[in-house]
């Protein structure tokens, strides 16, 4: 199979994003960029590295299989009875064709960019979307459901797909894939595909700290252990179904979401430090669990993918990435609205989402998703070579 190069031919609009990535990397490592010429030289180096990485992966990752919450849901919630939806304007206004798809974003989400970068399709479709079929899902599919979590009690809040149901849909997918590709080829696809899991924020912000149920049963630390146990069981079940390349994602700095800043009364809209501390602690527990579990699962590569630090670099130094607003979102007032709160004709919605880190009070913009996708690919994907 010939290597794919099209995703490496970045447009001039995309190149500043990559330049910001390089600058951020060097600033983070105490290197000083003195001239634009130096920066362009660094871009050339990154371009060659990216080309080498893409060529290496070409043909080796036949599909990306995704589980999780709204960070990776491409529209599954459109087809279940829940209010946790975003299949209406202004969501999707910067997506191909300017149409809302059910992604909680103005455009693409991180997994779409990852798929494109690996030479697969430019987007990863939602499994429940009837406009796609197994021929589309053979190269990538997401079973994710916005507002869900590890904890079944989290998915019950807004009646969305719990993690166990996503796994049931994946089993159904395997049956369809074997019928479409044939048993032998489908087995190869299943074993060589990349499995991405992005979930957990809702368990804390939309469940534990929102309702008295779990917080009356568990301390924060014990609830983290409870969730980590569910994550471990899920990964083991995935492995039992044939998955061999698994990336388990951690939590972002959830205390810096505009919604949490807006409710952090008396601090002038600062990040909620407690929530960020909980994210760091939970990520540490997941990391240790992954390290131990990877030794127990034969013939597999299990990697913990931590979004906290790269996202925090954007929040602490937004101008280095071309952002102007980090504390408020683009949609509506930028403080509280998401989902149906982001109305089509709200006069306060921004005109250029690329200036904002967040699209709504809970979710990043397409530009942020692109930057995060590149950062996580750089730190995680080489482990799967």
PDB file of N, CA and C in Angstrom, residues 215-301:
ATOM      1  N   UNK A 215     -21.580  11.082  45.981  1.00  0.00           N
ATOM      2  CA  UNK A 215     -20.767  11.804  46.966  1.00  0.00           C
ATOM      3  C   UNK A 215     -21.102  11.386  48.393  1.00  0.00           C
ATOM      4  N   UNK A 216     -22.296  10.815  48.595  1.00  0.00           N
ATOM      5  CA  UNK A 216     -22.654  10.304  49.918  1.00  0.00           C
ATOM      6  C   UNK A 216     -22.132   8.887  50.128  1.00  0.00           C
ATOM      7  N   UNK A 217     -21.777   8.225  49.020  1.00  0.00           N
ATOM      8  CA  UNK A 217     -21.270   6.853  49.087  1.00  0.00           C
ATOM      9  C   UNK A 217     -19.746   6.784  49.122  1.00  0.00           C
ATOM     10  N   UNK A 218     -19.109   7.713  48.401  1.00  0.00           N
ATOM     11  CA  UNK A 218     -17.657   7.657  48.229  1.00  0.00           C
ATOM     12  C   UNK A 218     -17.007   9.001  48.554  1.00  0.00           C
ATOM     13  N   UNK A 219     -15.813   8.947  49.100  1.00  0.00           N
ATOM     14  CA  UNK A 219     -14.955  10.129  49.120  1.00  0.00           C
ATOM     15  C   UNK A 219     -14.469  10.338  47.693  1.00  0.00           C
ATOM     16  N   UNK A 220     -13.887  11.486  47.398  1.00  0.00           N
ATOM     17  CA  UNK A 220     -13.383  11.727  46.045  1.00  0.00           C
ATOM     18  C   UNK A 220     -12.361  10.667  45.657  1.00  0.00           C
ATOM     19  N   UNK A 221     -11.463  10.351  46.559  1.00  0.00           N
ATOM     20  CA  UNK A 221     -10.417   9.374  46.267  1.00  0.00           C
ATOM     21  C   UNK A 221     -10.998   7.991  45.992  1.00  0.00           C
ATOM     22  N   UNK A 222     -11.980   7.582  46.787  1.00  0.00           N
ATOM     23  CA  UNK A 222     -12.589   6.263  46.581  1.00  0.00           C
ATOM     24  C   UNK A 222     -13.419   6.236  45.309  1.00  0.00           C
ATOM     25  N   UNK A 223     -14.021   7.372  44.949  1.00  0.00           N
ATOM     26  CA  UNK A 223     -14.776   7.422  43.687  1.00  0.00           C
ATOM     27  C   UNK A 223     -13.822   7.321  42.501  1.00  0.00           C
ATOM     28  N   UNK A 224     -12.667   7.943  42.615  1.00  0.00           N
ATOM     29  CA  UNK A 224     -11.651   7.800  41.570  1.00  0.00           C
ATOM     30  C   UNK A 224     -11.250   6.338  41.412  1.00  0.00           C
ATOM     31  N   UNK A 225     -11.070   5.649  42.531  1.00  0.00           N
ATOM     32  CA  UNK A 225     -10.717   4.220  42.481  1.00  0.00           C
ATOM     33  C   UNK A 225     -11.838   3.408  41.840  1.00  0.00           C
ATOM     34  N   UNK A 226     -13.072   3.760  42.170  1.00  0.00           N
ATOM     35  CA  UNK A 226     -14.239   3.093  41.597  1.00  0.00           C
ATOM     36  C   UNK A 226     -14.257   3.246  40.079  1.00  0.00           C
ATOM     37  N   UNK A 227     -14.019   4.458  39.605  1.00  0.00           N
ATOM     38  CA  UNK A 227     -14.010   4.724  38.161  1.00  0.00           C
ATOM     39  C   UNK A 227     -12.833   4.034  37.479  1.00  0.00           C
ATOM     40  N   UNK A 228     -11.667   4.068  38.121  1.00  0.00           N
ATOM     41  CA  UNK A 228     -10.491   3.410  37.548  1.00  0.00           C
ATOM     42  C   UNK A 228     -10.722   1.908  37.413  1.00  0.00           C
ATOM     43  N   UNK A 229     -11.465   1.338  38.360  1.00  0.00           N
ATOM     44  CA  UNK A 229     -11.792  -0.077  38.275  1.00  0.00           C
ATOM     45  C   UNK A 229     -12.680  -0.380  37.089  1.00  0.00           C
ATOM     46  N   UNK A 230     -13.634   0.501  36.816  1.00  0.00           N
ATOM     47  CA  UNK A 230     -14.503   0.340  35.646  1.00  0.00           C
ATOM     48  C   UNK A 230     -13.681   0.452  34.363  1.00  0.00           C
ATOM     49  N   UNK A 231     -12.757   1.422  34.341  1.00  0.00           N
ATOM     50  CA  UNK A 231     -11.887   1.597  33.168  1.00  0.00           C
ATOM     51  C   UNK A 231     -11.063   0.343  32.926  1.00  0.00           C
ATOM     52  N   UNK A 232     -10.536  -0.227  33.980  1.00  0.00           N
ATOM     53  CA  UNK A 232      -9.734  -1.441  33.868  1.00  0.00           C
ATOM     54  C   UNK A 232     -10.560  -2.586  33.296  1.00  0.00           C
ATOM     55  N   UNK A 233     -11.756  -2.785  33.815  1.00  0.00           N
ATOM     56  CA  UNK A 233     -12.622  -3.860  33.332  1.00  0.00           C
ATOM     57  C   UNK A 233     -12.992  -3.655  31.873  1.00  0.00           C
ATOM     58  N   UNK A 234     -13.226  -2.401  31.487  1.00  0.00           N
ATOM     59  CA  UNK A 234     -13.594  -2.114  30.101  1.00  0.00           C
ATOM     60  C   UNK A 234     -12.448  -2.453  29.155  1.00  0.00           C
ATOM     61  N   UNK A 235     -11.244  -2.059  29.518  1.00  0.00           N
ATOM     62  CA  UNK A 235     -10.080  -2.353  28.681  1.00  0.00           C
ATOM     63  C   UNK A 235      -9.873  -3.864  28.555  1.00  0.00           C
ATOM     64  N   UNK A 236     -10.056  -4.581  29.646  1.00  0.00           N
ATOM     65  CA  UNK A 236      -9.894  -6.039  29.621  1.00  0.00           C
ATOM     66  C   UNK A 236     -10.937  -6.684  28.706  1.00  0.00           C
ATOM     67  N   UNK A 237     -12.150  -6.177  28.731  1.00  0.00           N
ATOM     68  CA  UNK A 237     -13.195  -6.705  27.849  1.00  0.00           C
ATOM     69  C   UNK A 237     -12.875  -6.399  26.392  1.00  0.00           C
ATOM     70  N   UNK A 238     -12.370  -5.200  26.132  1.00  0.00           N
ATOM     71  CA  UNK A 238     -11.963  -4.843  24.764  1.00  0.00           C
ATOM     72  C   UNK A 238     -10.875  -5.794  24.274  1.00  0.00           C
ATOM     73  N   UNK A 239      -9.917  -6.043  25.137  1.00  0.00           N
ATOM     74  CA  UNK A 239      -8.827  -6.959  24.791  1.00  0.00           C
ATOM     75  C   UNK A 239      -9.381  -8.357  24.517  1.00  0.00           C
ATOM     76  N   UNK A 240     -10.335  -8.770  25.304  1.00  0.00           N
ATOM     77  CA  UNK A 240     -10.939 -10.071  25.108  1.00  0.00           C
ATOM     78  C   UNK A 240     -11.680 -10.187  23.792  1.00  0.00           C
ATOM     79  N   UNK A 241     -12.097  -9.053  23.239  1.00  0.00           N
ATOM     80  CA  UNK A 241     -12.784  -9.035  21.946  1.00  0.00           C
ATOM     81  C   UNK A 241     -11.826  -8.854  20.778  1.00  0.00           C
ATOM     82  N   UNK A 242     -10.533  -8.797  21.064  1.00  0.00           N
ATOM     83  CA  UNK A 242      -9.549  -8.746  19.993  1.00  0.00           C
ATOM     84  C   UNK A 242      -8.756  -7.476  19.862  1.00  0.00           C
ATOM     85  N   UNK A 243      -9.104  -6.427  20.618  1.00  0.00           N
ATOM     86  CA  UNK A 243      -8.362  -5.158  20.527  1.00  0.00           C
ATOM     87  C   UNK A 243      -6.945  -5.337  21.054  1.00  0.00           C
ATOM     88  N   UNK A 244      -5.975  -4.799  20.326  1.00  0.00           N
ATOM     89  CA  UNK A 244      -4.574  -4.943  20.726  1.00  0.00           C
ATOM     90  C   UNK A 244      -3.819  -3.617  20.831  1.00  0.00           C
ATOM     91  N   UNK A 245      -4.395  -2.537  20.280  1.00  0.00           N
ATOM     92  CA  UNK A 245      -3.772  -1.216  20.347  1.00  0.00           C
ATOM     93  C   UNK A 245      -4.769  -0.258  20.984  1.00  0.00           C
ATOM     94  N   UNK A 246      -4.584   0.004  22.273  1.00  0.00           N
ATOM     95  CA  UNK A 246      -5.587   0.739  23.045  1.00  0.00           C
ATOM     96  C   UNK A 246      -4.980   1.966  23.712  1.00  0.00           C
ATOM     97  N   UNK A 247      -5.608   3.116  23.490  1.00  0.00           N
ATOM     98  CA  UNK A 247      -5.212   4.366  24.140  1.00  0.00           C
ATOM     99  C   UNK A 247      -6.315   4.781  25.089  1.00  0.00           C
ATOM    100  N   UNK A 248      -6.000   4.821  26.376  1.00  0.00           N
ATOM    101  CA  UNK A 248      -6.957   5.253  27.387  1.00  0.00           C
ATOM    102  C   UNK A 248      -6.678   6.702  27.745  1.00  0.00           C
ATOM    103  N   UNK A 249      -7.620   7.565  27.467  1.00  0.00           N
ATOM    104  CA  UNK A 249      -7.428   8.992  27.699  1.00  0.00           C
ATOM    105  C   UNK A 249      -7.724   9.408  29.129  1.00  0.00           C
ATOM    106  N   UNK A 250      -7.043  10.458  29.574  1.00  0.00           N
ATOM    107  CA  UNK A 250      -7.262  11.000  30.901  1.00  0.00           C
ATOM    108  C   UNK A 250      -8.166  12.218  30.864  1.00  0.00           C
ATOM    109  N   UNK A 251      -8.185  12.954  31.956  1.00  0.00           N
ATOM    110  CA  UNK A 251      -9.037  14.132  32.067  1.00  0.00           C
ATOM    111  C   UNK A 251      -8.273  15.405  31.720  1.00  0.00           C
ATOM    112  N   UNK A 252      -8.947  16.369  31.097  1.00  0.00           N
ATOM    113  CA  UNK A 252      -8.343  17.685  30.851  1.00  0.00           C
ATOM    114  C   UNK A 252      -8.438  18.517  32.126  1.00  0.00           C
ATOM    115  N   UNK A 253      -7.894  19.729  32.132  1.00  0.00           N
ATOM    116  CA  UNK A 253      -8.049  20.617  33.294  1.00  0.00           C
ATOM    117  C   UNK A 253      -9.492  21.105  33.386  1.00  0.00           C
ATOM    118  N   UNK A 254     -10.367  20.251  33.921  1.00  0.00           N
ATOM    119  CA  UNK A 254     -11.806  20.499  33.877  1.00  0.00           C
ATOM    120  C   UNK A 254     -12.231  21.696  34.715  1.00  0.00           C
ATOM    121  N   UNK A 255     -11.396  22.118  35.630  1.00  0.00           N
ATOM    122  CA  UNK A 255     -11.714  23.309  36.407  1.00  0.00           C
ATOM    123  C   UNK A 255     -11.590  24.591  35.619  1.00  0.00           C
ATOM    124  N   UNK A 256     -11.037  24.517  34.406  1.00  0.00           N
ATOM    125  CA  UNK A 256     -10.848  25.710  33.573  1.00  0.00           C
ATOM    126  C   UNK A 256     -11.904  25.849  32.489  1.00  0.00           C
ATOM    127  N   UNK A 257     -12.882  24.958  32.477  1.00  0.00           N
ATOM    128  CA  UNK A 257     -13.979  25.112  31.530  1.00  0.00           C
ATOM    129  C   UNK A 257     -14.746  26.388  31.880  1.00  0.00           C
ATOM    130  N   UNK A 258     -15.233  27.122  30.889  1.00  0.00           N
ATOM    131  CA  UNK A 258     -15.935  28.375  31.164  1.00  0.00           C
ATOM    132  C   UNK A 258     -17.071  28.238  32.170  1.00  0.00           C
ATOM    133  N   UNK A 259     -17.806  27.125  32.124  1.00  0.00           N
ATOM    134  CA  UNK A 259     -18.900  26.918  33.059  1.00  0.00           C
ATOM    135  C   UNK A 259     -18.407  26.894  34.500  1.00  0.00           C
ATOM    136  N   UNK A 260     -17.280  26.238  34.720  1.00  0.00           N
ATOM    137  CA  UNK A 260     -16.730  26.157  36.072  1.00  0.00           C
ATOM    138  C   UNK A 260     -16.135  27.498  36.506  1.00  0.00           C
ATOM    139  N   UNK A 261     -15.510  28.201  35.583  1.00  0.00           N
ATOM    140  CA  UNK A 261     -14.992  29.540  35.892  1.00  0.00           C
ATOM    141  C   UNK A 261     -16.134  30.479  36.297  1.00  0.00           C
ATOM    142  N   UNK A 262     -17.242  30.401  35.547  1.00  0.00           N
ATOM    143  CA  UNK A 262     -18.367  31.306  35.780  1.00  0.00           C
ATOM    144  C   UNK A 262     -19.013  31.079  37.138  1.00  0.00           C
ATOM    145  N   UNK A 263     -18.962  29.833  37.607  1.00  0.00           N
ATOM    146  CA  UNK A 263     -19.574  29.527  38.903  1.00  0.00           C
ATOM    147  C   UNK A 263     -18.573  29.611  40.049  1.00  0.00           C
ATOM    148  N   UNK A 264     -17.332  29.968  39.729  1.00  0.00           N
ATOM    149  CA  UNK A 264     -16.297  30.110  40.752  1.00  0.00           C
ATOM    150  C   UNK A 264     -16.350  31.530  41.311  1.00  0.00           C
ATOM    151  N   UNK A 265     -17.412  31.796  42.024  1.00  0.00           N
ATOM    152  CA  UNK A 265     -17.720  33.146  42.512  1.00  0.00           C
ATOM    153  C   UNK A 265     -16.650  33.639  43.497  1.00  0.00           C
ATOM    154  N   UNK A 266     -16.269  34.892  43.302  1.00  0.00           N
ATOM    155  CA  UNK A 266     -15.331  35.513  44.233  1.00  0.00           C
ATOM    156  C   UNK A 266     -13.876  35.409  43.832  1.00  0.00           C
ATOM    157  N   UNK A 267     -13.594  34.769  42.689  1.00  0.00           N
ATOM    158  CA  UNK A 267     -12.204  34.619  42.249  1.00  0.00           C
ATOM    159  C   UNK A 267     -11.912  35.395  40.977  1.00  0.00           C
ATOM    160  N   UNK A 268     -12.940  36.081  40.465  1.00  0.00           N
ATOM    161  CA  UNK A 268     -12.730  36.806  39.224  1.00  0.00           C
ATOM    162  C   UNK A 268     -12.674  35.908  38.014  1.00  0.00           C
ATOM    163  N   UNK A 269     -13.334  34.755  38.104  1.00  0.00           N
ATOM    164  CA  UNK A 269     -13.383  33.849  36.958  1.00  0.00           C
ATOM    165  C   UNK A 269     -12.161  32.983  36.785  1.00  0.00           C
ATOM    166  N   UNK A 270     -11.443  32.722  37.862  1.00  0.00           N
ATOM    167  CA  UNK A 270     -10.276  31.844  37.782  1.00  0.00           C
ATOM    168  C   UNK A 270     -10.711  30.384  37.667  1.00  0.00           C
ATOM    169  N   UNK A 271      -9.781  29.527  37.256  1.00  0.00           N
ATOM    170  CA  UNK A 271     -10.053  28.098  37.191  1.00  0.00           C
ATOM    171  C   UNK A 271     -10.361  27.573  38.594  1.00  0.00           C
ATOM    172  N   UNK A 272     -11.183  26.537  38.656  1.00  0.00           N
ATOM    173  CA  UNK A 272     -11.491  25.900  39.939  1.00  0.00           C
ATOM    174  C   UNK A 272     -10.362  24.925  40.252  1.00  0.00           C
ATOM    175  N   UNK A 273      -9.489  25.343  41.145  1.00  0.00           N
ATOM    176  CA  UNK A 273      -8.297  24.560  41.438  1.00  0.00           C
ATOM    177  C   UNK A 273      -8.591  23.160  41.931  1.00  0.00           C
ATOM    178  N   UNK A 274      -9.655  23.017  42.724  1.00  0.00           N
ATOM    179  CA  UNK A 274      -9.982  21.702  43.273  1.00  0.00           C
ATOM    180  C   UNK A 274     -10.290  20.702  42.160  1.00  0.00           C
ATOM    181  N   UNK A 275     -11.049  21.147  41.158  1.00  0.00           N
ATOM    182  CA  UNK A 275     -11.398  20.246  40.056  1.00  0.00           C
ATOM    183  C   UNK A 275     -10.159  19.863  39.246  1.00  0.00           C
ATOM    184  N   UNK A 276      -9.261  20.811  39.059  1.00  0.00           N
ATOM    185  CA  UNK A 276      -8.016  20.500  38.346  1.00  0.00           C
ATOM    186  C   UNK A 276      -7.159  19.517  39.137  1.00  0.00           C
ATOM    187  N   UNK A 277      -7.122  19.704  40.439  1.00  0.00           N
ATOM    188  CA  UNK A 277      -6.358  18.780  41.290  1.00  0.00           C
ATOM    189  C   UNK A 277      -6.930  17.365  41.195  1.00  0.00           C
ATOM    190  N   UNK A 278      -8.249  17.272  41.156  1.00  0.00           N
ATOM    191  CA  UNK A 278      -8.898  15.965  41.047  1.00  0.00           C
ATOM    192  C   UNK A 278      -8.567  15.317  39.710  1.00  0.00           C
ATOM    193  N   UNK A 279      -8.525  16.118  38.648  1.00  0.00           N
ATOM    194  CA  UNK A 279      -8.167  15.592  37.334  1.00  0.00           C
ATOM    195  C   UNK A 279      -6.745  15.044  37.349  1.00  0.00           C
ATOM    196  N   UNK A 280      -5.820  15.775  37.948  1.00  0.00           N
ATOM    197  CA  UNK A 280      -4.421  15.332  38.031  1.00  0.00           C
ATOM    198  C   UNK A 280      -4.322  14.036  38.824  1.00  0.00           C
ATOM    199  N   UNK A 281      -5.030  13.974  39.942  1.00  0.00           N
ATOM    200  CA  UNK A 281      -4.997  12.771  40.778  1.00  0.00           C
ATOM    201  C   UNK A 281      -5.572  11.564  40.053  1.00  0.00           C
ATOM    202  N   UNK A 282      -6.695  11.774  39.385  1.00  0.00           N
ATOM    203  CA  UNK A 282      -7.336  10.668  38.658  1.00  0.00           C
ATOM    204  C   UNK A 282      -6.462  10.195  37.505  1.00  0.00           C
ATOM    205  N   UNK A 283      -5.847  11.148  36.811  1.00  0.00           N
ATOM    206  CA  UNK A 283      -4.956  10.788  35.711  1.00  0.00           C
ATOM    207  C   UNK A 283      -3.783   9.942  36.213  1.00  0.00           C
ATOM    208  N   UNK A 284      -3.276  10.293  37.378  1.00  0.00           N
ATOM    209  CA  UNK A 284      -2.171   9.533  37.955  1.00  0.00           C
ATOM    210  C   UNK A 284      -2.598   8.092  38.257  1.00  0.00           C
ATOM    211  N   UNK A 285      -3.807   7.939  38.760  1.00  0.00           N
ATOM    212  CA  UNK A 285      -4.309   6.597  39.051  1.00  0.00           C
ATOM    213  C   UNK A 285      -4.523   5.795  37.775  1.00  0.00           C
ATOM    214  N   UNK A 286      -5.049   6.439  36.743  1.00  0.00           N
ATOM    215  CA  UNK A 286      -5.236   5.758  35.465  1.00  0.00           C
ATOM    216  C   UNK A 286      -3.893   5.347  34.861  1.00  0.00           C
ATOM    217  N   UNK A 287      -2.925   6.241  34.956  1.00  0.00           N
ATOM    218  CA  UNK A 287      -1.594   5.970  34.412  1.00  0.00           C
ATOM    219  C   UNK A 287      -0.974   4.737  35.079  1.00  0.00           C
ATOM    220  N   UNK A 288      -1.066   4.679  36.386  1.00  0.00           N
ATOM    221  CA  UNK A 288      -0.511   3.533  37.117  1.00  0.00           C
ATOM    222  C   UNK A 288      -1.268   2.251  36.788  1.00  0.00           C
ATOM    223  N   UNK A 289      -2.585   2.357  36.657  1.00  0.00           N
ATOM    224  CA  UNK A 289      -3.394   1.196  36.300  1.00  0.00           C
ATOM    225  C   UNK A 289      -3.013   0.672  34.929  1.00  0.00           C
ATOM    226  N   UNK A 290      -2.840   1.588  33.979  1.00  0.00           N
ATOM    227  CA  UNK A 290      -2.474   1.206  32.621  1.00  0.00           C
ATOM    228  C   UNK A 290      -1.102   0.531  32.598  1.00  0.00           C
ATOM    229  N   UNK A 291      -0.168   1.086  33.331  1.00  0.00           N
ATOM    230  CA  UNK A 291       1.178   0.506  33.375  1.00  0.00           C
ATOM    231  C   UNK A 291       1.139  -0.931  33.898  1.00  0.00           C
ATOM    232  N   UNK A 292       0.347  -1.158  34.916  1.00  0.00           N
ATOM    233  CA  UNK A 292       0.252  -2.502  35.488  1.00  0.00           C
ATOM    234  C   UNK A 292      -0.522  -3.439  34.573  1.00  0.00           C
ATOM    235  N   UNK A 293      -1.637  -2.968  34.037  1.00  0.00           N
ATOM    236  CA  UNK A 293      -2.487  -3.811  33.199  1.00  0.00           C
ATOM    237  C   UNK A 293      -1.813  -4.198  31.896  1.00  0.00           C
ATOM    238  N   UNK A 294      -0.997  -3.298  31.361  1.00  0.00           N
ATOM    239  CA  UNK A 294      -0.322  -3.589  30.088  1.00  0.00           C
ATOM    240  C   UNK A 294       0.582  -4.814  30.192  1.00  0.00           C
ATOM    241  N   UNK A 295       1.053  -5.106  31.404  1.00  0.00           N
ATOM    242  CA  UNK A 295       1.908  -6.275  31.612  1.00  0.00           C
ATOM    243  C   UNK A 295       1.093  -7.563  31.711  1.00  0.00           C
ATOM    244  N   UNK A 296      -0.212  -7.400  31.923  1.00  0.00           N
ATOM    245  CA  UNK A 296      -1.078  -8.561  32.102  1.00  0.00           C
ATOM    246  C   UNK A 296      -1.791  -8.979  30.823  1.00  0.00           C
ATOM    247  N   UNK A 297      -1.806  -8.092  29.826  1.00  0.00           N
ATOM    248  CA  UNK A 297      -2.529  -8.384  28.588  1.00  0.00           C
ATOM    249  C   UNK A 297      -1.551  -8.783  27.492  1.00  0.00           C
ATOM    250  N   UNK A 298      -1.484 -10.051  27.138  1.00  0.00           N
ATOM    251  CA  UNK A 298      -0.508 -10.539  26.157  1.00  0.00           C
ATOM    252  C   UNK A 298      -0.726  -9.979  24.758  1.00  0.00           C
ATOM    253  N   UNK A 299       0.376  -9.647  24.102  1.00  0.00           N
ATOM    254  CA  UNK A 299       0.332  -9.214  22.713  1.00  0.00           C
ATOM    255  C   UNK A 299      -0.368  -7.899  22.474  1.00  0.00           C
ATOM    256  N   UNK A 300      -0.450  -7.070  23.494  1.00  0.00           N
ATOM    257  CA  UNK A 300      -1.165  -5.805  23.338  1.00  0.00           C
ATOM    258  C   UNK A 300      -0.278  -4.623  23.669  1.00  0.00           C
ATOM    259  N   UNK A 301      -0.679  -3.460  23.164  1.00  0.00           N
ATOM    260  CA  UNK A 301      -0.036  -2.200  23.526  1.00  0.00           C
ATOM    261  C   UNK A 301      -1.097  -1.308  24.123  1.00  0.00           C
TER     262      UNK A 301
END
